[in-house]
CSV table of C-alpha atoms and ligand atoms in Angstrom, one decimal:
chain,number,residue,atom,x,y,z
K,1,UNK,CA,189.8,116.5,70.3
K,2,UNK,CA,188.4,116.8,67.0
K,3,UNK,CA,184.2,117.8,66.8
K,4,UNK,CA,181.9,118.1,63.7
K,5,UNK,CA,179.8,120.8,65.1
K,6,UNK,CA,177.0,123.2,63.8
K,7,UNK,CA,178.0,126.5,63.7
K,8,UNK,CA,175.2,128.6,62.8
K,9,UNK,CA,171.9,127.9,61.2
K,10,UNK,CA,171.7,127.6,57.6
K,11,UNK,CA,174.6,127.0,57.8
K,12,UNK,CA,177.4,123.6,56.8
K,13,UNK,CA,178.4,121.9,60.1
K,14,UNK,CA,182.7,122.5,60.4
K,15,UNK,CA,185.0,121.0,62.0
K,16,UNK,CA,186.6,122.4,65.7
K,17,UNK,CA,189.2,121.2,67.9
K,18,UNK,CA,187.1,121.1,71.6
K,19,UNK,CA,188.5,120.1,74.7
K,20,UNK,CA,187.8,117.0,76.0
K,21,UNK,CA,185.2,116.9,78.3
K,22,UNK,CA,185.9,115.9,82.0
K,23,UNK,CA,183.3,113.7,83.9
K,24,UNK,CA,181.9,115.7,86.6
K,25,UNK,CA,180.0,114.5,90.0
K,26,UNK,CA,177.5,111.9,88.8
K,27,UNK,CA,178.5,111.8,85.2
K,28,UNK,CA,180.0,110.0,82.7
K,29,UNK,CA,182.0,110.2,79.9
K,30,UNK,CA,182.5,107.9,77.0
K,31,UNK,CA,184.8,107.1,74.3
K,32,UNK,CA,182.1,107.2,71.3
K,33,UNK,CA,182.2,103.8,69.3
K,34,UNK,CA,179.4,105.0,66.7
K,35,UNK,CA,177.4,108.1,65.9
K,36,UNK,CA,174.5,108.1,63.8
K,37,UNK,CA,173.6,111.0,60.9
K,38,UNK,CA,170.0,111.7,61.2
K,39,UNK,CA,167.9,113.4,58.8
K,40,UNK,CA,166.1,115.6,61.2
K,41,UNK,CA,170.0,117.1,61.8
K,42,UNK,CA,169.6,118.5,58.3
K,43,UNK,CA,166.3,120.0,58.9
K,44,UNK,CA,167.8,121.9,61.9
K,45,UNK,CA,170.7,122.7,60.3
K,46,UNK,CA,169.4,123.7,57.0
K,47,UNK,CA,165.7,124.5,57.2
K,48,UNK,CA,165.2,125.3,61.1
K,49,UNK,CA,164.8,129.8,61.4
K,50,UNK,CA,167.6,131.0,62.9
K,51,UNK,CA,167.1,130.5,66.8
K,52,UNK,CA,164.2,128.1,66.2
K,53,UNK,CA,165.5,126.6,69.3
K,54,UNK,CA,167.0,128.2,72.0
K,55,UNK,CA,170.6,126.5,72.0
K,56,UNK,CA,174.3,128.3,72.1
K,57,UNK,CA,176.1,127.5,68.9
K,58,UNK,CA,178.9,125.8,68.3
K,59,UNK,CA,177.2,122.5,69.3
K,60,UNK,CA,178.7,118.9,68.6
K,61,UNK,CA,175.8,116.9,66.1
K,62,UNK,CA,175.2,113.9,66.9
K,63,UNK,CA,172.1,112.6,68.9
K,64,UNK,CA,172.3,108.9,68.0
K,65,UNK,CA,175.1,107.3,70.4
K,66,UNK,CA,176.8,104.2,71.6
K,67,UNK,CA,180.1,103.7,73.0
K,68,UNK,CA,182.5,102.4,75.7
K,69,UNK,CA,182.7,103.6,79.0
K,70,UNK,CA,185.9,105.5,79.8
K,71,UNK,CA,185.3,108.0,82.6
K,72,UNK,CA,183.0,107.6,85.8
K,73,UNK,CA,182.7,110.7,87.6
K,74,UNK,CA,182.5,111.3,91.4
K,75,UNK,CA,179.6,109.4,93.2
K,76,UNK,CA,178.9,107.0,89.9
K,77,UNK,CA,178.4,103.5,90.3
K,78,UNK,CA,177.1,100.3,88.2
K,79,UNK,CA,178.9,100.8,85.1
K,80,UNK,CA,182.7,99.7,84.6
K,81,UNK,CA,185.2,101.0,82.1
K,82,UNK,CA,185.4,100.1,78.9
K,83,UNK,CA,181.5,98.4,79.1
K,84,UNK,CA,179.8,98.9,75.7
K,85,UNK,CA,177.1,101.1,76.1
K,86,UNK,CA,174.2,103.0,74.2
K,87,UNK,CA,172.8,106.5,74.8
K,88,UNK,CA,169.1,106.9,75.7
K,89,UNK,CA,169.0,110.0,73.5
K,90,UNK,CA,166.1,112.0,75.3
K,91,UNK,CA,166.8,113.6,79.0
K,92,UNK,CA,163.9,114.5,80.5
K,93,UNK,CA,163.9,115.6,84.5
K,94,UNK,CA,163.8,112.3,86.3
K,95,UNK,CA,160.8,113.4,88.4
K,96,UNK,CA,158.1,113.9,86.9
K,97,UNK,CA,155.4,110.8,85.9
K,98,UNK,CA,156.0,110.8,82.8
K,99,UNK,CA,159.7,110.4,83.4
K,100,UNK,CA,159.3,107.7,86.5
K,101,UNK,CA,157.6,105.9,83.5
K,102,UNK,CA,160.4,105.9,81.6
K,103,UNK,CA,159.3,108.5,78.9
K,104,UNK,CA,161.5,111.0,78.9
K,105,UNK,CA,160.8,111.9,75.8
K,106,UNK,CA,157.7,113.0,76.9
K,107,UNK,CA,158.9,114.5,80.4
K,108,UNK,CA,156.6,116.8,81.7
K,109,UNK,CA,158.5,119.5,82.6
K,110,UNK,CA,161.2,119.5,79.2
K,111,UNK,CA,160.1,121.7,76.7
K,112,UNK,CA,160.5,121.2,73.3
K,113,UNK,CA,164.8,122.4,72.9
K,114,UNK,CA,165.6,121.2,76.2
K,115,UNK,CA,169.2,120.5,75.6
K,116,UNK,CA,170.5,116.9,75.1
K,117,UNK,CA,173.5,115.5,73.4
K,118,UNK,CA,173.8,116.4,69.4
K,119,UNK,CA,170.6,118.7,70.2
K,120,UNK,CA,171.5,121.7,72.1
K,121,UNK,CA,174.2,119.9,74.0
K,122,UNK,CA,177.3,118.4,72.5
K,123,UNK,CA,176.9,115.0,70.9
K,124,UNK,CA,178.3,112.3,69.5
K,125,UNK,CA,180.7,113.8,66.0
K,126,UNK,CA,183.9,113.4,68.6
K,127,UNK,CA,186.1,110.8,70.1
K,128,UNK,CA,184.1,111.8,73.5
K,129,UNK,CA,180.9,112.8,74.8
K,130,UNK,CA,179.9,113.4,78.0
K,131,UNK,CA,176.7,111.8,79.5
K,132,UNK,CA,175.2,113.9,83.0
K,133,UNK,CA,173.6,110.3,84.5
K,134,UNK,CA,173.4,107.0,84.3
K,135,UNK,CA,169.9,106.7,83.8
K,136,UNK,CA,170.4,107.8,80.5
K,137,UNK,CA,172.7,104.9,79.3
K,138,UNK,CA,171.7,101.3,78.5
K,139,UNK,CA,174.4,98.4,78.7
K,140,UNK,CA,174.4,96.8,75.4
K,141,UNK,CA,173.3,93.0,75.4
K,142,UNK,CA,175.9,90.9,73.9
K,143,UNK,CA,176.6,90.8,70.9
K,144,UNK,CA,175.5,93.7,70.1
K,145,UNK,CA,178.6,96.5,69.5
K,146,UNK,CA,178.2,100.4,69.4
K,147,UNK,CA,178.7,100.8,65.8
K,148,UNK,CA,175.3,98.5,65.0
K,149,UNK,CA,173.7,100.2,68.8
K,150,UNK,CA,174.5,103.7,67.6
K,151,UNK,CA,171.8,104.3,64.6
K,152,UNK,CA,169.2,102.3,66.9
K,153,UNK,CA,169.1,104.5,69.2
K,154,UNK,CA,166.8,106.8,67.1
K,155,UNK,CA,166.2,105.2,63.8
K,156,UNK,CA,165.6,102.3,65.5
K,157,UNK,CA,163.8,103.3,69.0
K,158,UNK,CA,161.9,105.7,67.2
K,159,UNK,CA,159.5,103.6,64.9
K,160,UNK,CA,159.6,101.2,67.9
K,161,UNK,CA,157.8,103.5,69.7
K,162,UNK,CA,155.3,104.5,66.8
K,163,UNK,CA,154.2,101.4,66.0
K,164,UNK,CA,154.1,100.4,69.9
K,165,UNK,CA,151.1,103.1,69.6
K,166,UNK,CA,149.4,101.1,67.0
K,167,UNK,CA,150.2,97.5,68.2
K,168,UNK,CA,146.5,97.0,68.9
K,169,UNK,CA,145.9,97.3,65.1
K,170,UNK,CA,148.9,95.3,63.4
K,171,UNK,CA,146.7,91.8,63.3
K,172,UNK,CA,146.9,88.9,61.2
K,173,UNK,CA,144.8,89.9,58.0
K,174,UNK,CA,145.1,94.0,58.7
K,175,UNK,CA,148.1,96.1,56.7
K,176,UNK,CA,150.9,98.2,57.8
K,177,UNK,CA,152.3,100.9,55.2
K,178,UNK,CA,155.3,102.4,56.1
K,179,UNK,CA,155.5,105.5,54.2
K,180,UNK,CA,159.6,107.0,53.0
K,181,UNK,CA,162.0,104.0,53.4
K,182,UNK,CA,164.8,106.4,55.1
K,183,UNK,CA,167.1,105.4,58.1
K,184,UNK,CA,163.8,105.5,60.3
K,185,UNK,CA,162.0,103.7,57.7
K,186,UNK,CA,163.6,100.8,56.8
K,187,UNK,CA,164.2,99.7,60.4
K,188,UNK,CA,160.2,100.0,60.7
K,189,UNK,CA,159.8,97.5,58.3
K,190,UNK,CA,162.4,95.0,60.0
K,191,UNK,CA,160.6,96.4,64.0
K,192,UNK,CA,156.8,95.3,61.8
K,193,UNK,CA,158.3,92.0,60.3
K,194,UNK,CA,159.5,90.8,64.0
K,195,UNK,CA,157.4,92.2,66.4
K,196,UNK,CA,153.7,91.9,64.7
K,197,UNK,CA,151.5,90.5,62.6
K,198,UNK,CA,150.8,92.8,59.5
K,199,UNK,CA,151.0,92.7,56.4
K,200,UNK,CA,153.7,95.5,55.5
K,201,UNK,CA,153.6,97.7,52.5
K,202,UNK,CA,156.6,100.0,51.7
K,203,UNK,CA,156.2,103.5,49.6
K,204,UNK,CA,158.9,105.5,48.6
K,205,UNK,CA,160.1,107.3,45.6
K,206,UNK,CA,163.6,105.6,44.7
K,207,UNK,CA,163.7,102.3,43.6
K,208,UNK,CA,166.9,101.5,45.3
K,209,UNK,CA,164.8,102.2,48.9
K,210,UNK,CA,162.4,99.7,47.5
K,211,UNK,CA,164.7,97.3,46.7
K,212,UNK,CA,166.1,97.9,50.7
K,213,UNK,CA,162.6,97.6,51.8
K,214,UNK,CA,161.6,94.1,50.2
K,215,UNK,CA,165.1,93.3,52.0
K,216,UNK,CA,164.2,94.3,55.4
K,217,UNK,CA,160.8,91.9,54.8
K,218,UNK,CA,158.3,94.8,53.1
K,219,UNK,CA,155.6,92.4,51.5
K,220,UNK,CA,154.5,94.6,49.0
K,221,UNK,CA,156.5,98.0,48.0
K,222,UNK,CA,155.0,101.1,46.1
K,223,UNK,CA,156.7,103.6,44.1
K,224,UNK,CA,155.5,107.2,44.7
K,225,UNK,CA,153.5,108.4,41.6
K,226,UNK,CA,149.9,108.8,40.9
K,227,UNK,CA,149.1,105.1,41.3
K,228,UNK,CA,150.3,104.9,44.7
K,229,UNK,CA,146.9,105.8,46.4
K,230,UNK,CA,145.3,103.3,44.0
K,231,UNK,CA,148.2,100.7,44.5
K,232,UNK,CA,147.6,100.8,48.1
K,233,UNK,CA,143.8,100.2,48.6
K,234,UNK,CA,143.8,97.8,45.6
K,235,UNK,CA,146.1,95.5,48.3
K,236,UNK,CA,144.0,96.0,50.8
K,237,UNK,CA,140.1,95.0,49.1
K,238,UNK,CA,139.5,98.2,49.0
K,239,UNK,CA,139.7,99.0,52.8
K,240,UNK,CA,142.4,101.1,53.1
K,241,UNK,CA,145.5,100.3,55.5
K,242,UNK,CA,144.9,99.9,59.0
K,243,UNK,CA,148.2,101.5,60.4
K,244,UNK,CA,150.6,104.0,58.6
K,245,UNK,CA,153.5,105.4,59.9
K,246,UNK,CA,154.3,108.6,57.9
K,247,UNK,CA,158.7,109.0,58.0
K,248,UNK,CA,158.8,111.8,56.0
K,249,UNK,CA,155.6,114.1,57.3
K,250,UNK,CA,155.8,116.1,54.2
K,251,UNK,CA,151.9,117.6,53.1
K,252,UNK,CA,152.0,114.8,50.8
K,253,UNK,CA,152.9,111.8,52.7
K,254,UNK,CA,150.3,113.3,55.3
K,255,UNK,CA,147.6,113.5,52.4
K,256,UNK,CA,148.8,110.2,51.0
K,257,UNK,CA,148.0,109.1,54.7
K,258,UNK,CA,145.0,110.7,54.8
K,259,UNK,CA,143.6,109.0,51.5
K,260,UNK,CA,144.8,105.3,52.0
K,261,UNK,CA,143.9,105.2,55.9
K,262,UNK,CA,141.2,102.4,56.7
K,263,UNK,CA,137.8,103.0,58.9
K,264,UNK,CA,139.2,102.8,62.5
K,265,UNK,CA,142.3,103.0,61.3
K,266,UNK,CA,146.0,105.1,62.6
K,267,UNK,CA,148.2,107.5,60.9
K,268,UNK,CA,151.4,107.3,62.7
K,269,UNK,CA,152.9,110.6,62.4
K,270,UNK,CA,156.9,110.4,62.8
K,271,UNK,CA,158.7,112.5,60.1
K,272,UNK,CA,159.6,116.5,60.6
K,273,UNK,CA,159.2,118.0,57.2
K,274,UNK,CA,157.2,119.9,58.5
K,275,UNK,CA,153.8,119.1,56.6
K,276,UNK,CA,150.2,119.2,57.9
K,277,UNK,CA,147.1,117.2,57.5
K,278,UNK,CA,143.9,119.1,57.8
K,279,UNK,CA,141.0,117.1,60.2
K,280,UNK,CA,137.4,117.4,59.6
K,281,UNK,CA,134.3,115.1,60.4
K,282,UNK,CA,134.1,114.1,57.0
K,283,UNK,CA,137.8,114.5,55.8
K,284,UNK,CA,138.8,111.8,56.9
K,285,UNK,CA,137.2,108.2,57.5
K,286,UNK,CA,135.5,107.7,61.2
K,287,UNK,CA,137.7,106.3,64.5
K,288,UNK,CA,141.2,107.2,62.5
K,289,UNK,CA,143.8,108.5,65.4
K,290,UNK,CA,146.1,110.7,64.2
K,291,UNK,CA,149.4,110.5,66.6
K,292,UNK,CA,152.6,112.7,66.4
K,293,UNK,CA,155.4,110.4,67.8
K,294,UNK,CA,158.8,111.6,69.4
K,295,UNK,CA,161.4,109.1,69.7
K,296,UNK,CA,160.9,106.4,71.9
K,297,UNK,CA,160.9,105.6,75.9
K,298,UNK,CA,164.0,104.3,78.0
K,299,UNK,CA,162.0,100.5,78.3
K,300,UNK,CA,161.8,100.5,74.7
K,301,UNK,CA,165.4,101.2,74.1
K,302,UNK,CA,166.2,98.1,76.4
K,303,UNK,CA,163.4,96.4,73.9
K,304,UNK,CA,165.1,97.7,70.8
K,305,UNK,CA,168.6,96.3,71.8
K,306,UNK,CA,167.5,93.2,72.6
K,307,UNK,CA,165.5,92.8,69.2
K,308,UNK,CA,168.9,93.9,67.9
K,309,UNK,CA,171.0,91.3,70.0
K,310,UNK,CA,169.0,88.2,68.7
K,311,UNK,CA,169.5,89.0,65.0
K,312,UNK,CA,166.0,90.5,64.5
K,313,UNK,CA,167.1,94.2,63.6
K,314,UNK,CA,170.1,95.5,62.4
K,315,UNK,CA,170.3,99.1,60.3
K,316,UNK,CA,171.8,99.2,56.9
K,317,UNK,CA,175.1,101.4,57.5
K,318,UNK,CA,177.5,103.1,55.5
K,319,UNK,CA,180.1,103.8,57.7
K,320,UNK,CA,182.7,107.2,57.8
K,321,UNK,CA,185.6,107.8,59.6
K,322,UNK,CA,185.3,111.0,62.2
K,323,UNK,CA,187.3,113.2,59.8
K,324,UNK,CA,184.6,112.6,57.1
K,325,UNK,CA,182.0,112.8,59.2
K,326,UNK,CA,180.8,116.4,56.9
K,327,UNK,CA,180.9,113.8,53.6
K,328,UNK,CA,178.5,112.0,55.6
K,329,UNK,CA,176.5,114.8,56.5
K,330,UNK,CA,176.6,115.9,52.6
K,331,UNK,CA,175.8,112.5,51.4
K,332,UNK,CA,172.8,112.0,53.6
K,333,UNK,CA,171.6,115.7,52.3
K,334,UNK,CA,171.8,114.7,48.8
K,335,UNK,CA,169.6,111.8,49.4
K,336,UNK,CA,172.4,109.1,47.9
K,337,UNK,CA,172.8,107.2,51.0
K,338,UNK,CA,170.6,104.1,52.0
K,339,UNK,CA,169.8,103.0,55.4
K,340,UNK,CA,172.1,104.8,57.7
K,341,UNK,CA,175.1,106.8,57.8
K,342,UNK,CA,177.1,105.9,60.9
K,343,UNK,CA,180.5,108.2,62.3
K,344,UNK,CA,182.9,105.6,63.7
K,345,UNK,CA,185.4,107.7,65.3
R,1,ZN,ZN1,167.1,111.8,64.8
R,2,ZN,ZN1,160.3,114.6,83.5
């Protein structure tokens, strides 16, 4: 089968015929109905030192799946072929606490690089991709299908989970700036608008993601510039925003953050460009958390899905075909996409 892989680092992902994979005792494999393009592919691709993580390339991209079931290996039960399913994207080890929780993503015994699909295993570029459990798929809740499932997965679980760690602040009255209206972004917005009580404010620097943002129920929106700090505490008396979720991480975003966070306040930290944001006693304002987020837990998938199902979050897509799935790649680089690129093989 055809596989959009990464090959080396800094390098273009390229196309390889693979074999297909064979479901093994306790595995499964599936036929992949979507595949989302994520942006933090192209900083591991493109901006990542070589052997940042310790993976064997090739590697199939692609760590935002959902599909149908096609093969059950030895000793697998629950699932039936051809069920729509989605991929809980991070494996921890099963075991641990964290992992009994259902946070994998914060297993206790998976370091940073532990392989999964599309990130150190093969994903989801392919017509197949092999899944080592069932703990690590999630029926999908009618009506929801694979290709709208796929990007949710990450872009959608992902700002689920940050703004789970703020839910205590998103109150009637308080604000909620969601900072780089991206794949992750924009389904923020939509995961605020449903699920809480803010007021949402959108900042980004194209007008187009604006536009997007207002659509996916951002009450306010803010183009990047040198009013944007002003912009920001002028809608809020003053006060500053009570909750931001940074999707880019860049040192800017972070010291926009930083500048427009209210007393008491959280600076969800979600985006990997990489940025920093220096903490002192007085650099910031008292009681602000500061809280790196990755991805989102196995219950919050289920969440996500079901949000998803009843009409109350659906990604913006562009979809490509598996043998453009580089275009997609390319477009996403060169920042003319909106929303989310999705490979429908
Ligand atoms: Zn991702
Ligand atoms: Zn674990």
């Amino acid at each position: 089968m055809r596989a959009l892989q990464m090959v080396d680092w800094n390098h273009d992902p390229e196309f390889a015929e693979v074999s297909e994979p064979d479901a093994g005792p306790g595995e499964i494999v599936i036929t992949v109905g979507g595949a989302g393009v994520c942006h933090s592919d192209l900083h591991l691709l493109y901006e990542f030192p070589a052997g940042a993580m310790p993976w064997t390339l090739p590697m199939t991209l692609g760590h935002e799946n959902a599909g149908f079931v096609h093969q059950l290996g030895p000793g697998v039960s629950g699932l039936e072929v051809g069920q729509p399913v989605a991929v809980y994207g991070p494996w921890g080890c099963g075991l641990c606490p964290a992992c009994a929780r259902g946070e994998e993503n914060y297993c206790q015994r998976a370091a940073l690089g532990t392989p999964v699909a599309g990130l150190g295993a093969d994903g989801g570029m392919a017509e197949f991709l092999r899944v080592p459990g069932v703990r690590h798929l999630v029926p999908l809740p009618d009506p929801l299908g694979p290709v709208d499932a796929a990007p949710l997965t990450d872009a959608g679980l992902t700002p689920y989970h940050a703004v789970n760690r703020a839910r205590h602040l998103l109150t009637p009255g308080n604000t909620a700036v969601v900072i780089g209206v991206g794949g992750l972004g924009h389904l923020a917005i939509q995961i605020l608008r449903s699920t809480t009580y803010a007021r949402v404010v959108a900042v980004d620097v194209k007008s187009e993601a604006l536009y997007l943002a207002r659509s996916c129920g951002a009450d306010h929106v803010v183009p990047v510039g040198d009013a944007t700090a002003g912009g920001i505490r002028e809608l809020t008396g003053g006060r500053g925003a009570d909750a931001i979720f940074d999707m880019v991480g860049s040192d800017d975003t972070l010291g926009l953050a930083g500048a427009t966070v209210a007393v008491n306040g959280h600076i969800g930290l979600v985006g990997l460009a990489g940025g920093s944001l220096p903490v002192s006693l007085l650099g910031l304002p008292f009681g602000v958390t500061v809280t790196p987020t990755y991805w989102g837990t196995l219950p919050e998938l289920h969440e996500v899905l079901q949000l998803a199902a009843r009409g109350d979050l659906c990604a913006h897509k562009v979809t490509y075909p598996l043998g453009r799935a580089d275009e997609a790649y390319a477009a996403v680089r060169a920042g003319s996409l909106l929303g989310r690129a999705v490979v429908v093989p």
